[in-house]
C-alpha cells in the first residue's frame, strides 16, 4: 500500500492538508493525443480553445498559472472556488481530478473525476498543448 493510498484511506481532508506532498505521487508522462480523446466528457462543460469562451464550465485555455475560480465572465463558480487562493499547476490538477467533489464538496463541477493516473496525466498534457495554440 503506497503512502498516498494510506492517506486516501484516512480521508481526503488529510490528503488535502498534505496537498504539496501529492506531487510526489509522481505524475506519469502524459500523451496529449489520448488526452484529447479523454477530454470528450469534459467538453460537455468546458472548451480548451480561447475563442470558444465559457460553457457550463469555465474556459480552460491557458488554465495553468491562473488562480482558481477567478475567470472573468464565468458566473457559476462555487463559493469555494470564488474564495480559492491557489494557482492551477499540473501537479495540483493531477491530485484534484482524481475525485474533484471529494476535495471540494460544494463545487458546482458535477464530475466524478478521473481515477486513472495515466488518464489524468494525458488530460493534463492535452490541456498544456491546447494552451500553446491560439485556437
Ligand atoms: C457537468 C459539467 C462539468 C464537467 C463534465 C466537467 N467540469 Fe470542470 N468545471 C465545471 C464547473 C461548473 C466548474 C466551476 C467549479 C466551481 O466553481 O466549483 C469547473 C471547474 C473546472 C476547473 C477550474 C477552472 C477555474 O477557472 O478555476 C478545471 C481545471 C476543470 N473544471 C477541469 C475539468 C476537466 C479536466 C474535466 C473532465 C475530466 C471537467 N472539468 C469536467 C463543470 C464541469
CSV table of C-alpha atoms and ligand atoms in Angstrom, one decimal:
chain,number,residue,atom,x,y,z
A,1,UNK,CA,0.0,0.0,0.0
A,2,UNK,CA,1.5,3.3,-1.1
A,3,UNK,CA,1.6,6.2,1.3
A,4,UNK,CA,-0.9,8.0,-0.9
A,5,UNK,CA,-3.3,5.1,-0.6
A,6,UNK,CA,-3.0,5.2,3.1
A,7,UNK,CA,-3.7,8.9,3.1
A,8,UNK,CA,-6.8,8.2,0.9
A,9,UNK,CA,-8.0,5.6,3.4
A,10,UNK,CA,-7.6,8.1,6.2
A,11,UNK,CA,-9.7,10.6,4.3
A,12,UNK,CA,-9.4,13.5,1.9
A,13,UNK,CA,-9.1,16.2,4.5
A,14,UNK,CA,-5.7,14.7,5.4
A,15,UNK,CA,-4.7,14.4,1.8
A,16,UNK,CA,-5.8,18.0,1.2
A,17,UNK,CA,-3.7,19.2,4.1
A,18,UNK,CA,-0.8,17.3,2.6
A,19,UNK,CA,-1.6,18.6,-0.9
A,20,UNK,CA,2.0,19.6,-1.8
A,21,UNK,CA,3.1,16.0,-1.0
A,22,UNK,CA,0.7,14.6,-3.6
A,23,UNK,CA,3.1,15.9,-6.2
A,24,UNK,CA,5.4,13.1,-5.0
A,25,UNK,CA,2.8,10.6,-6.4
A,26,UNK,CA,4.8,11.3,-9.5
A,27,UNK,CA,2.6,12.1,-12.4
A,28,UNK,CA,3.3,9.8,-15.4
A,29,UNK,CA,4.3,11.3,-18.7
A,30,UNK,CA,1.1,12.3,-20.5
A,31,UNK,CA,0.0,11.6,-24.1
A,32,UNK,CA,-1.8,14.7,-25.4
A,33,UNK,CA,-3.4,12.9,-28.3
A,34,UNK,CA,-5.0,10.4,-25.9
A,35,UNK,CA,-5.9,13.4,-23.6
A,36,UNK,CA,-7.8,15.0,-26.5
A,37,UNK,CA,-10.0,11.9,-26.7
A,38,UNK,CA,-10.4,11.7,-22.9
A,39,UNK,CA,-11.4,15.4,-22.9
A,40,UNK,CA,-14.7,14.4,-24.6
A,41,UNK,CA,-16.7,14.2,-21.4
A,42,UNK,CA,-15.1,17.4,-20.0
A,43,UNK,CA,-16.1,19.1,-23.3
A,44,UNK,CA,-19.8,18.9,-22.4
A,45,UNK,CA,-18.9,21.7,-19.9
A,46,UNK,CA,-15.5,23.1,-20.9
A,47,UNK,CA,-13.8,24.4,-24.0
A,48,UNK,CA,-10.0,24.4,-24.2
A,49,UNK,CA,-9.9,26.9,-27.1
A,50,UNK,CA,-9.8,30.6,-26.2
A,51,UNK,CA,-12.1,31.6,-29.0
A,52,UNK,CA,-14.9,29.3,-27.7
A,53,UNK,CA,-15.3,31.1,-24.4
A,54,UNK,CA,-17.1,29.7,-21.4
A,55,UNK,CA,-19.6,26.8,-21.5
A,56,UNK,CA,-21.4,25.3,-18.4
A,57,UNK,CA,-17.9,25.3,-17.0
A,58,UNK,CA,-15.2,28.0,-17.4
A,59,UNK,CA,-12.9,28.1,-20.4
A,60,UNK,CA,-9.7,26.0,-19.9
A,61,UNK,CA,-7.4,27.7,-22.4
A,62,UNK,CA,-4.1,28.6,-20.6
A,63,UNK,CA,-5.6,27.5,-17.2
A,64,UNK,CA,-2.1,26.6,-15.7
A,65,UNK,CA,-0.8,29.6,-13.8
A,66,UNK,CA,-4.2,31.0,-13.2
A,67,UNK,CA,-5.7,31.4,-9.7
A,68,UNK,CA,-8.7,29.0,-9.4
A,69,UNK,CA,-12.2,30.4,-9.7
A,70,UNK,CA,-11.4,33.9,-11.0
A,71,UNK,CA,-12.0,33.9,-14.7
A,72,UNK,CA,-14.0,37.0,-15.8
A,73,UNK,CA,-17.4,36.3,-17.4
A,74,UNK,CA,-18.0,33.0,-15.8
A,75,UNK,CA,-20.9,33.3,-13.3
A,76,UNK,CA,-21.2,29.8,-11.9
A,77,UNK,CA,-18.2,29.4,-9.6
A,78,UNK,CA,-19.0,27.9,-6.2
A,79,UNK,CA,-18.2,29.9,-3.1
A,80,UNK,CA,-15.2,27.6,-2.6
A,81,UNK,CA,-13.7,28.4,-6.0
A,82,UNK,CA,-14.5,32.1,-5.6
A,83,UNK,CA,-12.6,32.1,-2.4
A,84,UNK,CA,-9.8,29.9,-3.6
A,85,UNK,CA,-6.3,31.2,-3.3
A,86,UNK,CA,-4.4,28.5,-5.2
A,87,UNK,CA,-2.8,28.6,-8.6
A,88,UNK,CA,-3.5,25.7,-11.1
A,89,UNK,CA,-0.4,23.7,-11.6
A,90,UNK,CA,-0.2,20.3,-13.4
A,91,UNK,CA,0.6,18.6,-10.1
A,92,UNK,CA,-2.4,20.1,-8.2
A,93,UNK,CA,-4.8,19.4,-11.1
A,94,UNK,CA,-3.5,15.8,-11.2
A,95,UNK,CA,-4.4,15.4,-7.5
A,96,UNK,CA,-7.7,17.2,-7.7
A,97,UNK,CA,-9.0,15.4,-10.8
A,98,UNK,CA,-8.9,12.0,-9.1
A,99,UNK,CA,-12.1,12.9,-7.2
A,100,UNK,CA,-12.9,16.7,-7.5
A,101,UNK,CA,-16.1,16.5,-5.4
A,102,UNK,CA,-14.3,14.8,-2.6
A,103,UNK,CA,-11.7,17.6,-2.4
A,104,UNK,CA,-14.3,20.4,-2.8
A,105,UNK,CA,-17.7,19.0,-1.8
A,106,UNK,CA,-19.6,22.3,-2.6
A,107,UNK,CA,-18.1,22.6,-6.1
A,108,UNK,CA,-20.5,23.3,-8.9
A,109,UNK,CA,-18.5,20.9,-11.1
A,110,UNK,CA,-20.6,17.8,-11.3
A,111,UNK,CA,-17.9,15.3,-12.2
A,112,UNK,CA,-16.8,12.1,-10.6
A,113,UNK,CA,-13.3,12.7,-11.8
A,114,UNK,CA,-10.8,10.5,-13.5
A,115,UNK,CA,-9.5,7.8,-11.1
A,116,UNK,CA,-6.8,6.5,-13.5
A,117,UNK,CA,-3.5,8.3,-13.1
A,118,UNK,CA,-2.3,7.8,-16.6
A,119,UNK,CA,-5.6,9.2,-18.0
A,120,UNK,CA,-5.2,12.3,-15.7
A,121,UNK,CA,-1.7,12.8,-17.0
A,122,UNK,CA,-2.9,12.5,-20.6
A,123,UNK,CA,-5.7,15.1,-19.9
A,124,UNK,CA,-3.2,17.5,-18.4
A,125,UNK,CA,-0.8,17.0,-21.4
A,126,UNK,CA,-3.7,17.8,-23.7
A,127,UNK,CA,-4.6,21.0,-21.7
A,128,UNK,CA,-1.0,22.1,-21.9
A,129,UNK,CA,-0.8,21.5,-25.6
A,130,UNK,CA,-4.2,23.3,-26.2
A,131,UNK,CA,-2.8,26.3,-24.2
A,132,UNK,CA,0.1,26.9,-26.6
A,133,UNK,CA,-2.1,27.2,-29.6
A,134,UNK,CA,-4.1,30.3,-30.4
A,135,UNK,CA,-7.3,28.5,-31.2
B,1,LIG,C1,-21.1,18.9,-15.8
B,1,LIG,C2,-20.2,20.0,-16.2
B,1,LIG,C3,-18.7,19.7,-16.0
B,1,LIG,C4,-17.9,18.6,-16.4
B,1,LIG,C5,-18.4,17.4,-17.0
B,1,LIG,C6,-16.5,19.0,-16.0
B,1,LIG,N1,-16.5,20.2,-15.5
B,1,LIG,FE1,-14.8,21.2,-14.9
B,1,LIG,N2,-15.9,22.7,-14.1
B,1,LIG,C7,-17.3,22.8,-14.2
B,1,LIG,C8,-17.7,23.9,-13.3
B,1,LIG,C9,-19.2,24.3,-13.2
B,1,LIG,C10,-16.6,24.4,-12.8
B,1,LIG,C11,-16.5,25.5,-11.7
B,1,LIG,C12,-16.4,24.8,-10.4
B,1,LIG,C13,-16.7,25.6,-9.1
B,1,LIG,O1,-16.7,26.8,-9.1
B,1,LIG,O2,-16.9,24.9,-8.1
B,1,LIG,C14,-15.4,23.7,-13.3
B,1,LIG,C15,-14.1,23.9,-13.0
B,1,LIG,C16,-13.0,23.3,-13.6
B,1,LIG,C17,-11.7,23.8,-13.5
B,1,LIG,C18,-11.2,25.0,-12.7
B,1,LIG,C19,-11.3,26.3,-13.7
B,1,LIG,C20,-11.0,27.6,-13.0
B,1,LIG,O3,-11.3,28.6,-13.6
B,1,LIG,O4,-10.5,27.6,-11.9
B,1,LIG,C21,-10.9,22.9,-14.2
B,1,LIG,C22,-9.4,22.9,-14.4
B,1,LIG,C23,-11.8,21.9,-14.7
B,1,LIG,N3,-13.1,22.2,-14.3
B,1,LIG,C24,-11.4,20.8,-15.5
B,1,LIG,C25,-12.3,19.8,-15.9
B,1,LIG,C26,-11.9,18.5,-16.5
B,1,LIG,C27,-10.4,18.2,-16.9
B,1,LIG,C28,-13.0,17.8,-16.8
B,1,LIG,C29,-13.1,16.4,-17.4
B,1,LIG,C30,-12.5,15.4,-16.6
B,1,LIG,C31,-14.1,18.6,-16.2
B,1,LIG,N4,-13.6,19.7,-15.7
B,1,LIG,C32,-15.5,18.2,-16.3
B,1,LIG,C33,-18.1,21.9,-14.9
B,1,LIG,C34,-17.7,20.7,-15.4
